[in-house]
Amino acid sequence: MTHPIQRRQLKRRKELEIYCLGNLKKYLQETTLHGLKYLVDSSLTKWEKSFFLTAFVFCFIMVVHLVANIYAKWDSTPVIIGISPHPTPIVKLPLPAMVLCNMNQAVYSKVANYSKGSKEHALLQYLCYSEIAYDSKRENSREFKNNDLDPLDFIIAHSQPCSRMMVACLIGSVAYNCSELFREVVTDEGLCCAFNTLHPKLNYIKNYRTLDGLKTAADVVPVDWNPEMGYQANLPPKYYPRPTLGTGISMGISVILNAEVDEYYCSTSNSAGFKVNLATPIDRPLVGESGVIVPLGATTNFRIDAQISESSPAIRSINRKRRRCVFLNEESLVFYRYYTKAHCEHVCLSAFLIERCGCIPFYLPVIYDNATFCNVSRMFCADKARVEYSRLTPCYA
């Protein structure tokens, strides 16, 4: 005989089952999900009901798969790129920063008296033939192994200065003194001439070693500029980085160059000419890697189509690893004021070379106060370390 408590429990369970099954049947009959109402249709056979159930399960799996793919795409690229309806006047953008380098590594009249076997001649061979960095016999020879010459000082003293490279300069068809437009800088391509780059005090934090060869007019003031904020609100009448005047060749900058072919000692390529690199005013490029060769005896024009990418402040709330981009003020570098991909790579490369070789090549940022530039004997180590670094995972912040 069943106990009264057990009878009450069975009764409640049965009522619950009837209630749940009734609601489920009612839901299947009235739902808009196609195929489910046939599962409770008494006029259909079991095989027909099984078909609709299988079809519904298959469709459900497909939907889950598609939704998972969409979520994965959103998770990897949560930022949507669109076209801004607000045009930006080109006159509010600066002229591109331009770095011009004569591919001649040394003026012939300045180095012709260095005899073979001297430290100076060995340094010239290093500058002229980069492949000797992988020649163990040259690396271990007396003239290289004990060579303590500073490549930076040697390049500055024996390269063609900008005052001899620049013949004439025009901006917007107006002639300028080239020494008021170009600053001498040392890059991986040697001594070069830079135009419209941000002033070193505005672009670097500390420890910058640059040639202050730009002699601007008294009324031309260096101002700050960056891709996110643009120019400052109150600008002086004359300033640099110089703004764009308009479109077309006549509104750009034109430069007449003198390669002094008679003074060529050796070239970084198989011919005479120049290398040109165009970037934003805050960038410090490696011209040897990204420069474009300009031949002699011809007019070469560069057409630039400016494209502006703006980020909404709302995406700052998205994790940096998910949005895969960094605002300029989100990451600080020990050498540069502004964060860019190239600047981050330069700092990481400098740190790697200090760890491997204890010094920094003359064309990379000095990230530590006590860091030293590599002399000739240690440049071989730096070259080998650069090859090793290129195989590693980049250290983007």
GROMACS .gro file of C-alpha atoms in nm:
model
  397
    1MET     CA    1   0.000   0.000   0.000
    2THR     CA    2   0.139   0.341  -0.103
    3HIS     CA    3   0.213   0.589   0.170
    4PRO     CA    4   0.007   0.913   0.157
    5ILE     CA    5   0.322   1.127   0.122
    6GLN     CA    6   0.443   0.919  -0.172
    7ARG     CA    7   0.098   0.947  -0.334
    8ARG     CA    8   0.111   1.326  -0.306
    9GLN     CA    9   0.462   1.331  -0.456
   10LEU     CA   10   0.357   1.112  -0.749
   11LYS     CA   11   0.052   1.330  -0.807
   12ARG     CA   12   0.262   1.647  -0.814
   13ARG     CA   13   0.513   1.487  -1.048
   14LYS     CA   14   0.239   1.377  -1.283
   15GLU     CA   15   0.081   1.723  -1.278
   16LEU     CA   16   0.421   1.877  -1.352
   17GLU     CA   17   0.476   1.640  -1.643
   18ILE     CA   18   0.133   1.714  -1.784
   19TYR     CA   19   0.193   2.088  -1.745
   20CYS     CA   20   0.538   2.081  -1.909
   21LEU     CA   21   0.436   1.849  -2.192
   22GLY     CA   22   0.125   2.054  -2.254
   23ASN     CA   23   0.319   2.377  -2.275
   24LEU     CA   24   0.584   2.214  -2.494
   25LYS     CA   25   0.317   2.082  -2.731
   26LYS     CA   26   0.150   2.421  -2.741
   27TYR     CA   27   0.487   2.589  -2.813
   28LEU     CA   28   0.565   2.345  -3.095
   29GLN     CA   29   0.224   2.407  -3.249
   30GLU     CA   30   0.247   2.785  -3.239
   31THR     CA   31   0.619   2.853  -3.288
   32THR     CA   32   0.738   3.027  -3.607
   33LEU     CA   33   1.042   2.798  -3.628
   34HIS     CA   34   0.973   2.604  -3.942
   35GLY     CA   35   0.929   2.226  -3.899
   36LEU     CA   36   0.866   2.203  -3.527
   37LYS     CA   37   0.485   2.205  -3.550
   38TYR     CA   38   0.499   1.882  -3.754
   39LEU     CA   39   0.651   1.700  -3.458
   40VAL     CA   40   0.319   1.714  -3.271
   41ASP     CA   41   0.095   1.664  -3.572
   42SER     CA   42  -0.101   1.343  -3.502
   43SER     CA   43  -0.177   1.297  -3.873
   44LEU     CA   44   0.192   1.232  -3.955
   45THR     CA   45   0.376   0.905  -3.918
   46LYS     CA   46   0.683   0.852  -3.703
   47TRP     CA   47   0.907   0.851  -4.012
   48GLU     CA   48   0.771   1.187  -4.125
   49LYS     CA   49   0.819   1.334  -3.780
   50SER     CA   50   1.176   1.196  -3.773
   51PHE     CA   51   1.249   1.368  -4.104
   52PHE     CA   52   1.138   1.709  -3.976
   53LEU     CA   53   1.330   1.658  -3.652
   54THR     CA   54   1.648   1.567  -3.842
   55ALA     CA   55   1.607   1.865  -4.075
   56PHE     CA   56   1.560   2.100  -3.781
   57VAL     CA   57   1.868   1.966  -3.598
   58PHE     CA   58   2.078   1.999  -3.916
   59CYS     CA   59   1.965   2.359  -3.972
   60PHE     CA   60   2.031   2.442  -3.606
   61ILE     CA   61   2.388   2.310  -3.633
   62MET     CA   62   2.445   2.514  -3.950
   63VAL     CA   63   2.317   2.831  -3.781
   64VAL     CA   64   2.545   2.777  -3.482
   65HIS     CA   65   2.840   2.726  -3.717
   66LEU     CA   66   2.768   3.048  -3.910
   67VAL     CA   67   2.721   3.248  -3.591
   68ALA     CA   68   3.049   3.110  -3.454
   69ASN     CA   69   3.232   3.221  -3.771
   70ILE     CA   70   3.083   3.570  -3.749
   71TYR     CA   71   3.180   3.597  -3.382
   72ALA     CA   72   3.534   3.480  -3.457
   73LYS     CA   73   3.566   3.744  -3.728
   74TRP     CA   74   3.436   4.014  -3.496
   75ASP     CA   75   3.668   3.898  -3.219
   76SER     CA   76   3.973   3.916  -3.446
   77THR     CA   77   3.878   4.247  -3.613
   78PRO     CA   78   3.629   4.429  -3.393
   79VAL     CA   79   3.693   4.764  -3.566
   80ILE     CA   80   3.483   4.859  -3.868
   81ILE     CA   81   3.648   5.080  -4.130
   82GLY     CA   82   3.421   5.332  -4.300
   83ILE     CA   83   3.442   5.641  -4.515
   84SER     CA   84   3.418   5.972  -4.328
   85PRO     CA   85   3.163   6.215  -4.475
   86HIS     CA   86   3.374   6.513  -4.366
   87PRO     CA   87   3.644   6.613  -4.618
   88THR     CA   88   3.984   6.731  -4.495
   89PRO     CA   89   4.142   7.025  -4.681
   90ILE     CA   90   4.484   6.931  -4.813
   91VAL     CA   91   4.626   7.262  -4.691
   92LYS     CA   92   4.582   7.132  -4.333
   93LEU     CA   93   4.829   6.853  -4.401
   94PRO     CA   94   5.208   6.897  -4.400
   95LEU     CA   95   5.424   6.837  -4.700
   96PRO     CA   96   5.576   6.487  -4.685
   97ALA     CA   97   5.904   6.458  -4.500
   98MET     CA   98   6.172   6.381  -4.758
   99VAL     CA   99   6.517   6.233  -4.703
  100LEU     CA  100   6.766   6.259  -4.993
  101CYS     CA  101   7.085   6.053  -4.993
  102ASN     CA  102   7.369   6.047  -5.242
  103MET     CA  103   7.456   5.682  -5.294
  104ASN     CA  104   7.823   5.777  -5.298
  105GLN     CA  105   7.961   5.673  -4.960
  106ALA     CA  106   8.268   5.901  -4.960
  107VAL     CA  107   8.403   6.198  -5.156
  108TYR     CA  108   8.698   6.072  -5.359
  109SER     CA  109   8.922   6.373  -5.300
  110LYS     CA  110   8.883   6.331  -4.923
  111VAL     CA  111   8.972   5.960  -4.906
  112ALA     CA  112   9.211   5.909  -5.199
  113ASN     CA  113   9.520   5.938  -4.978
  114TYR     CA  114   9.425   5.653  -4.743
  115SER     CA  115   9.658   5.364  -4.812
  116LYS     CA  116   9.556   5.001  -4.825
  117GLY     CA  117   9.589   4.838  -4.486
  118SER     CA  118   9.505   5.152  -4.290
  119LYS     CA  119   9.209   5.175  -4.055
  120GLU     CA  120   9.046   5.438  -4.274
  121HIS     CA  121   9.078   5.222  -4.584
  122ALA     CA  122   8.925   4.929  -4.397
  123LEU     CA  123   8.629   5.142  -4.291
  124LEU     CA  124   8.582   5.251  -4.652
  125GLN     CA  125   8.572   4.889  -4.759
  126TYR     CA  126   8.308   4.821  -4.497
  127LEU     CA  127   8.092   5.114  -4.613
  128CYS     CA  128   8.130   5.024  -4.980
  129TYR     CA  129   8.082   4.649  -4.968
  130SER     CA  130   7.830   4.539  -4.708
  131GLU     CA  131   7.879   4.174  -4.801
  132ILE     CA  132   8.216   4.170  -4.621
  133ALA     CA  133   8.019   4.161  -4.297
  134TYR     CA  134   7.976   3.788  -4.366
  135ASP     CA  135   8.339   3.729  -4.467
  136SER     CA  136   8.507   3.573  -4.164
  137LYS     CA  137   8.856   3.631  -4.312
  138ARG     CA  138   8.794   4.005  -4.342
  139GLU     CA  139   8.628   4.020  -4.003
  140ASN     CA  140   8.924   3.855  -3.829
  141SER     CA  141   9.193   4.042  -4.023
  142ARG     CA  142   9.418   4.286  -3.839
  143GLU     CA  143   9.285   4.598  -4.007
  144PHE     CA  144   8.926   4.515  -3.907
  145LYS     CA  145   8.966   4.327  -3.578
  146ASN     CA  146   9.149   4.610  -3.401
  147ASN     CA  147   8.981   4.898  -3.581
  148ASP     CA  148   8.838   5.143  -3.328
  149LEU     CA  149   8.731   5.416  -3.573
  150ASP     CA  150   8.384   5.564  -3.524
  151PRO     CA  151   8.187   5.520  -3.850
  152LEU     CA  152   7.961   5.815  -3.765
  153ASP     CA  153   8.242   6.069  -3.735
  154PHE     CA  154   8.408   5.927  -4.047
  155ILE     CA  155   8.090   5.953  -4.254
  156ILE     CA  156   8.025   6.311  -4.145
  157ALA     CA  157   8.380   6.416  -4.229
  158HIS     CA  158   8.411   6.239  -4.567
  159SER     CA  159   8.064   6.253  -4.726
  160GLN     CA  160   7.918   6.508  -4.964
  161PRO     CA  161   7.753   6.783  -4.756
  162CYS     CA  162   7.405   6.907  -4.836
  163SER     CA  163   7.542   7.247  -4.933
  164ARG     CA  164   7.715   7.082  -5.231
  165MET     CA  165   7.435   6.837  -5.311
  166MET     CA  166   7.154   7.097  -5.328
  167VAL     CA  167   7.170   7.327  -5.630
  168ALA     CA  168   6.824   7.486  -5.614
  169CYS     CA  169   6.504   7.440  -5.413
  170LEU     CA  170   6.151   7.558  -5.488
  171ILE     CA  171   5.823   7.528  -5.297
  172GLY     CA  172   5.512   7.636  -5.482
  173SER     CA  173   5.732   7.782  -5.761
  174VAL     CA  174   5.903   8.010  -5.505
  175ALA     CA  175   6.281   7.978  -5.475
  176TYR     CA  176   6.428   7.912  -5.129
  177ASN     CA  177   6.773   7.878  -4.986
  178CYS     CA  178   6.819   7.501  -4.958
  179SER     CA  179   7.004   7.538  -4.629
  180GLU     CA  180   6.681   7.680  -4.483
  181LEU     CA  181   6.481   7.373  -4.589
  182PHE     CA  182   6.711   7.073  -4.543
  183ARG     CA  183   6.887   6.942  -4.233
  184GLU     CA  184   7.183   6.705  -4.250
  185VAL     CA  185   7.109   6.369  -4.089
  186VAL     CA  186   7.295   6.039  -4.070
  187THR     CA  187   7.101   5.730  -4.177
  188ASP     CA  188   7.190   5.374  -4.269
  189GLU     CA  189   7.257   5.514  -4.619
  190GLY     CA  190   7.519   5.761  -4.490
  191LEU     CA  191   7.499   6.138  -4.469
  192CYS     CA  192   7.162   6.254  -4.604
  193CYS     CA  193   6.953   6.570  -4.631
  194ALA     CA  194   6.613   6.578  -4.459
  195PHE     CA  195   6.324   6.812  -4.541
  196ASN     CA  196   6.015   6.890  -4.333
  197THR     CA  197   6.097   6.654  -4.051
  198LEU     CA  198   5.985   6.741  -3.701
  199HIS     CA  199   6.244   6.932  -3.500
  200PRO     CA  200   6.461   6.688  -3.298
  201LYS     CA  201   6.357   6.849  -2.969
  202LEU     CA  202   5.993   6.782  -3.057
  203ASN     CA  203   6.039   6.430  -3.194
  204TYR     CA  204   6.294   6.276  -2.955
  205ILE     CA  205   6.282   6.249  -2.578
  206LYS     CA  206   6.655   6.243  -2.500
  207ASN     CA  207   6.992   6.121  -2.614
  208TYR     CA  208   6.935   6.226  -2.972
  209ARG     CA  209   7.250   6.274  -3.174
  210THR     CA  210   7.172   6.466  -3.488
  211LEU     CA  211   7.336   6.727  -3.706
  212ASP     CA  212   7.170   7.062  -3.650
  213GLY     CA  213   7.243   7.189  -3.998
  214LEU     CA  214   6.908   7.353  -4.067
  215LYS     CA  215   6.953   7.730  -4.060
  216THR     CA  216   6.598   7.855  -4.081
  217ALA     CA  217   6.503   8.217  -4.120
  218ALA     CA  218   6.444   8.409  -3.799
  219ASP     CA  219   6.068   8.422  -3.856
  220VAL     CA  220   6.028   8.047  -3.924
  221VAL     CA  221   5.928   7.865  -3.605
  222PRO     CA  222   5.935   7.484  -3.550
  223VAL     CA  223   5.594   7.359  -3.434
  224ASP     CA  224   5.462   7.026  -3.315
  225TRP     CA  225   5.261   6.799  -3.543
  226ASN     CA  226   5.136   6.441  -3.524
  227PRO     CA  227   4.893   6.235  -3.734
  228GLU     CA  228   4.622   6.224  -3.465
  229MET     CA  229   4.603   6.586  -3.353
  230GLY     CA  230   4.752   6.759  -3.656
  231TYR     CA  231   4.885   7.111  -3.613
  232GLN     CA  232   4.838   7.310  -3.296
  233ALA     CA  233   4.557   7.563  -3.272
  234ASN     CA  234   4.754   7.890  -3.279
  235LEU     CA  235   5.016   7.878  -3.552
  236PRO     CA  236   5.278   8.145  -3.621
  237PRO     CA  237   5.283   8.314  -3.963
  238LYS     CA  238   5.574   8.097  -4.081
  239TYR     CA  239   5.648   7.753  -3.942
  240TYR     CA  240   5.763   7.402  -4.019
  241PRO     CA  241   5.678   7.123  -4.083
  242ARG     CA  242   5.559   7.328  -4.378
  243PRO     CA  243   5.197   7.276  -4.486
  244THR     CA  244   5.086   7.167  -4.830
  245LEU     CA  245   5.007   7.459  -5.059
  246GLY     CA  246   4.787   7.270  -5.303
  247THR     CA  247   4.786   6.992  -5.560
  248GLY     CA  248   5.006   6.948  -5.863
  249ILE     CA  249   5.376   6.975  -5.938
  250SER     CA  250   5.377   7.354  -5.920
  251MET     CA  251   5.244   7.343  -5.562
  252GLY     CA  252   5.495   7.084  -5.439
  253ILE     CA  253   5.865   7.095  -5.367
  254SER     CA  254   6.123   7.076  -5.644
  255VAL     CA  255   6.493   7.013  -5.588
  256ILE     CA  256   6.786   7.021  -5.829
  257LEU     CA  257   7.064   6.789  -5.715
  258ASN     CA  258   7.431   6.759  -5.801
  259ALA     CA  259   7.570   6.408  -5.754
  260GLU     CA  260   7.933   6.514  -5.823
  261VAL     CA  261   7.999   6.196  -6.017
  262ASP     CA  262   8.368   6.287  -6.054
  263GLU     CA  263   8.397   6.260  -5.676
  264TYR     CA  264   8.243   5.911  -5.656
  265TYR     CA  265   8.448   5.664  -5.454
  266CYS     CA  266   8.190   5.386  -5.423
  267SER     CA  267   7.814   5.351  -5.440
  268THR     CA  268   7.564   5.152  -5.236
  269SER     CA  269   7.429   5.018  -5.566
  270ASN     CA  270   7.578   4.940  -5.904
  271SER     CA  271   7.529   5.293  -6.037
  272ALA     CA  272   7.542   5.659  -5.944
  273GLY     CA  273   7.234   5.840  -5.821
  274PHE     CA  274   7.026   5.921  -5.516
  275LYS     CA  275   6.792   5.745  -5.280
  276VAL     CA  276   6.471   5.920  -5.176
  277ASN     CA  277   6.241   5.830  -4.890
  278LEU     CA  278   5.903   5.994  -4.830
  279ALA     CA  279   5.725   5.967  -4.494
  280THR     CA  280   5.538   6.168  -4.234
  281PRO     CA  281   5.726   6.440  -4.040
  282ILE     CA  282   5.745   6.226  -3.723
  283ASP     CA  283   5.901   5.920  -3.892
  284ARG     CA  284   6.270   5.838  -3.886
  285PRO     CA  285   6.311   5.590  -4.172
  286LEU     CA  286   6.589   5.352  -4.265
  287VAL     CA  287   6.657   5.482  -4.615
  288GLY     CA  288   6.868   5.185  -4.718
  289GLU     CA  289   6.572   4.954  -4.669
  290SER     CA  290   6.287   5.167  -4.803
  291GLY     CA  291   6.445   5.436  -5.023
  292VAL     CA  292   6.362   5.470  -5.393
  293ILE     CA  293   6.653   5.505  -5.636
  294VAL     CA  294   6.649   5.820  -5.851
  295PRO     CA  295   6.873   5.811  -6.161
  296LEU     CA  296   7.094   6.094  -6.281
  297GLY     CA  297   7.030   6.317  -6.581
  298ALA     CA  298   6.652   6.295  -6.563
  299THR     CA  299   6.355   6.465  -6.403
  300THR     CA  300   6.177   6.243  -6.154
  301ASN     CA  301   5.834   6.331  -6.013
  302PHE     CA  302   5.670   6.164  -5.714
  303ARG     CA  303   5.293   6.174  -5.696
  304ILE     CA  304   5.146   6.122  -5.349
  305ASP     CA  305   4.783   6.030  -5.283
  306ALA     CA  306   4.716   6.114  -4.919
  307GLN     CA  307   4.488   5.881  -4.724
  308ILE     CA  308   4.378   5.963  -4.371
  309SER     CA  309   4.271   5.692  -4.127
  310GLU     CA  310   4.092   5.821  -3.820
  311SER     CA  311   3.995   5.617  -3.517
  312SER     CA  312   3.688   5.687  -3.312
  313PRO     CA  313   3.764   5.752  -2.943
  314ALA     CA  314   3.509   5.479  -2.864
  315ILE     CA  315   3.748   5.203  -2.968
  316ARG     CA  316   3.980   5.292  -2.680
  317SER     CA  317   3.753   5.080  -2.463
  318ILE     CA  318   3.838   4.772  -2.672
  319ASN     CA  319   4.137   4.572  -2.555
  320ARG     CA  320   4.454   4.658  -2.750
  321LYS     CA  321   4.521   4.295  -2.838
  322ARG     CA  322   4.178   4.271  -2.998
  323ARG     CA  323   4.168   4.601  -3.187
  324ARG     CA  324   4.534   4.558  -3.292
  325CYS     CA  325   4.618   4.925  -3.304
  326VAL     CA  326   4.772   5.173  -3.064
  327PHE     CA  327   4.701   5.542  -3.015
  328LEU     CA  328   5.004   5.770  -3.006
  329ASN     CA  329   4.971   5.843  -2.634
  330GLU     CA  330   4.895   5.484  -2.527
  331GLU     CA  331   5.252   5.357  -2.548
  332SER     CA  332   5.569   5.538  -2.442
  333LEU     CA  333   5.908   5.477  -2.600
  334VAL     CA  334   6.242   5.555  -2.439
  335PHE     CA  335   6.369   5.752  -2.740
  336TYR     CA  336   6.075   5.880  -2.945
  337ARG     CA  337   5.793   6.105  -2.828
  338TYR     CA  338   5.538   5.947  -3.060
  339TYR     CA  339   5.465   5.578  -3.098
  340THR     CA  340   5.469   5.434  -3.448
  341LYS     CA  341   5.533   5.084  -3.576
  342ALA     CA  342   5.870   5.186  -3.723
  343HIS     CA  343   5.977   5.363  -3.404
  344CYS     CA  344   5.889   5.057  -3.196
  345GLU     CA  345   6.091   4.836  -3.431
  346HIS     CA  346   6.394   5.067  -3.406
  347VAL     CA  347   6.386   5.068  -3.026
  348CYS     CA  348   6.349   4.689  -3.012
  349LEU     CA  349   6.634   4.644  -3.260
  350SER     CA  350   6.860   4.875  -3.059
  351ALA     CA  351   6.786   4.681  -2.740
  352PHE     CA  352   6.857   4.351  -2.917
  353LEU     CA  353   7.191   4.474  -3.057
  354ILE     CA  354   7.301   4.605  -2.717
  355GLU     CA  355   7.226   4.265  -2.568
  356ARG     CA  356   7.413   4.079  -2.842
  357CYS     CA  357   7.702   4.315  -2.919
  358GLY     CA  358   7.712   4.577  -2.642
  359CYS     CA  359   7.678   4.868  -2.885
  360ILE     CA  360   7.439   5.040  -3.127
  361PRO     CA  361   7.501   5.115  -3.497
  362PHE     CA  362   7.524   5.487  -3.571
  363TYR     CA  363   7.188   5.496  -3.753
  364LEU     CA  364   6.974   5.353  -3.468
  365PRO     CA  365   6.838   5.538  -3.161
  366VAL     CA  366   7.049   5.558  -2.846
  367ILE     CA  367   6.802   5.412  -2.600
  368TYR     CA  368   7.033   5.409  -2.296
  369ASP     CA  369   7.238   5.692  -2.151
  370ASN     CA  370   7.552   5.478  -2.128
  371ALA     CA  371   7.508   5.314  -2.470
  372THR     CA  372   7.794   5.349  -2.718
  373PHE     CA  373   7.810   5.344  -3.098
  374CYS     CA  374   7.969   5.044  -3.262
  375ASN     CA  375   8.317   5.099  -3.400
  376VAL     CA  376   8.436   4.921  -3.714
  377SER     CA  377   8.540   4.601  -3.538
  378ARG     CA  378   8.198   4.564  -3.369
  379MET     CA  379   7.988   4.652  -3.673
  380PHE     CA  380   8.030   4.295  -3.798
  381CYS     CA  381   7.859   4.168  -3.484
  382ALA     CA  382   7.577   4.420  -3.532
  383ASP     CA  383   7.524   4.310  -3.893
  384LYS     CA  384   7.502   3.945  -3.797
  385ALA     CA  385   7.269   4.028  -3.509
  386ARG     CA  386   7.038   4.219  -3.744
  387VAL     CA  387   7.002   3.909  -3.957
  388GLU     CA  388   6.924   3.706  -3.646
  389TYR     CA  389   6.673   3.968  -3.529
  390SER     CA  390   6.489   3.962  -3.863
  391ARG     CA  391   6.403   3.596  -3.802
  392LEU     CA  392   6.251   3.664  -3.462
  393THR     CA  393   5.895   3.766  -3.381
  394PRO     CA  394   5.862   4.148  -3.393
  395CYS     CA  395   5.820   4.308  -3.050
  396TYR     CA  396   5.524   4.532  -3.126
  397ALA     CA  397   5.374   4.681  -2.813
   0.00000   0.00000   0.00000
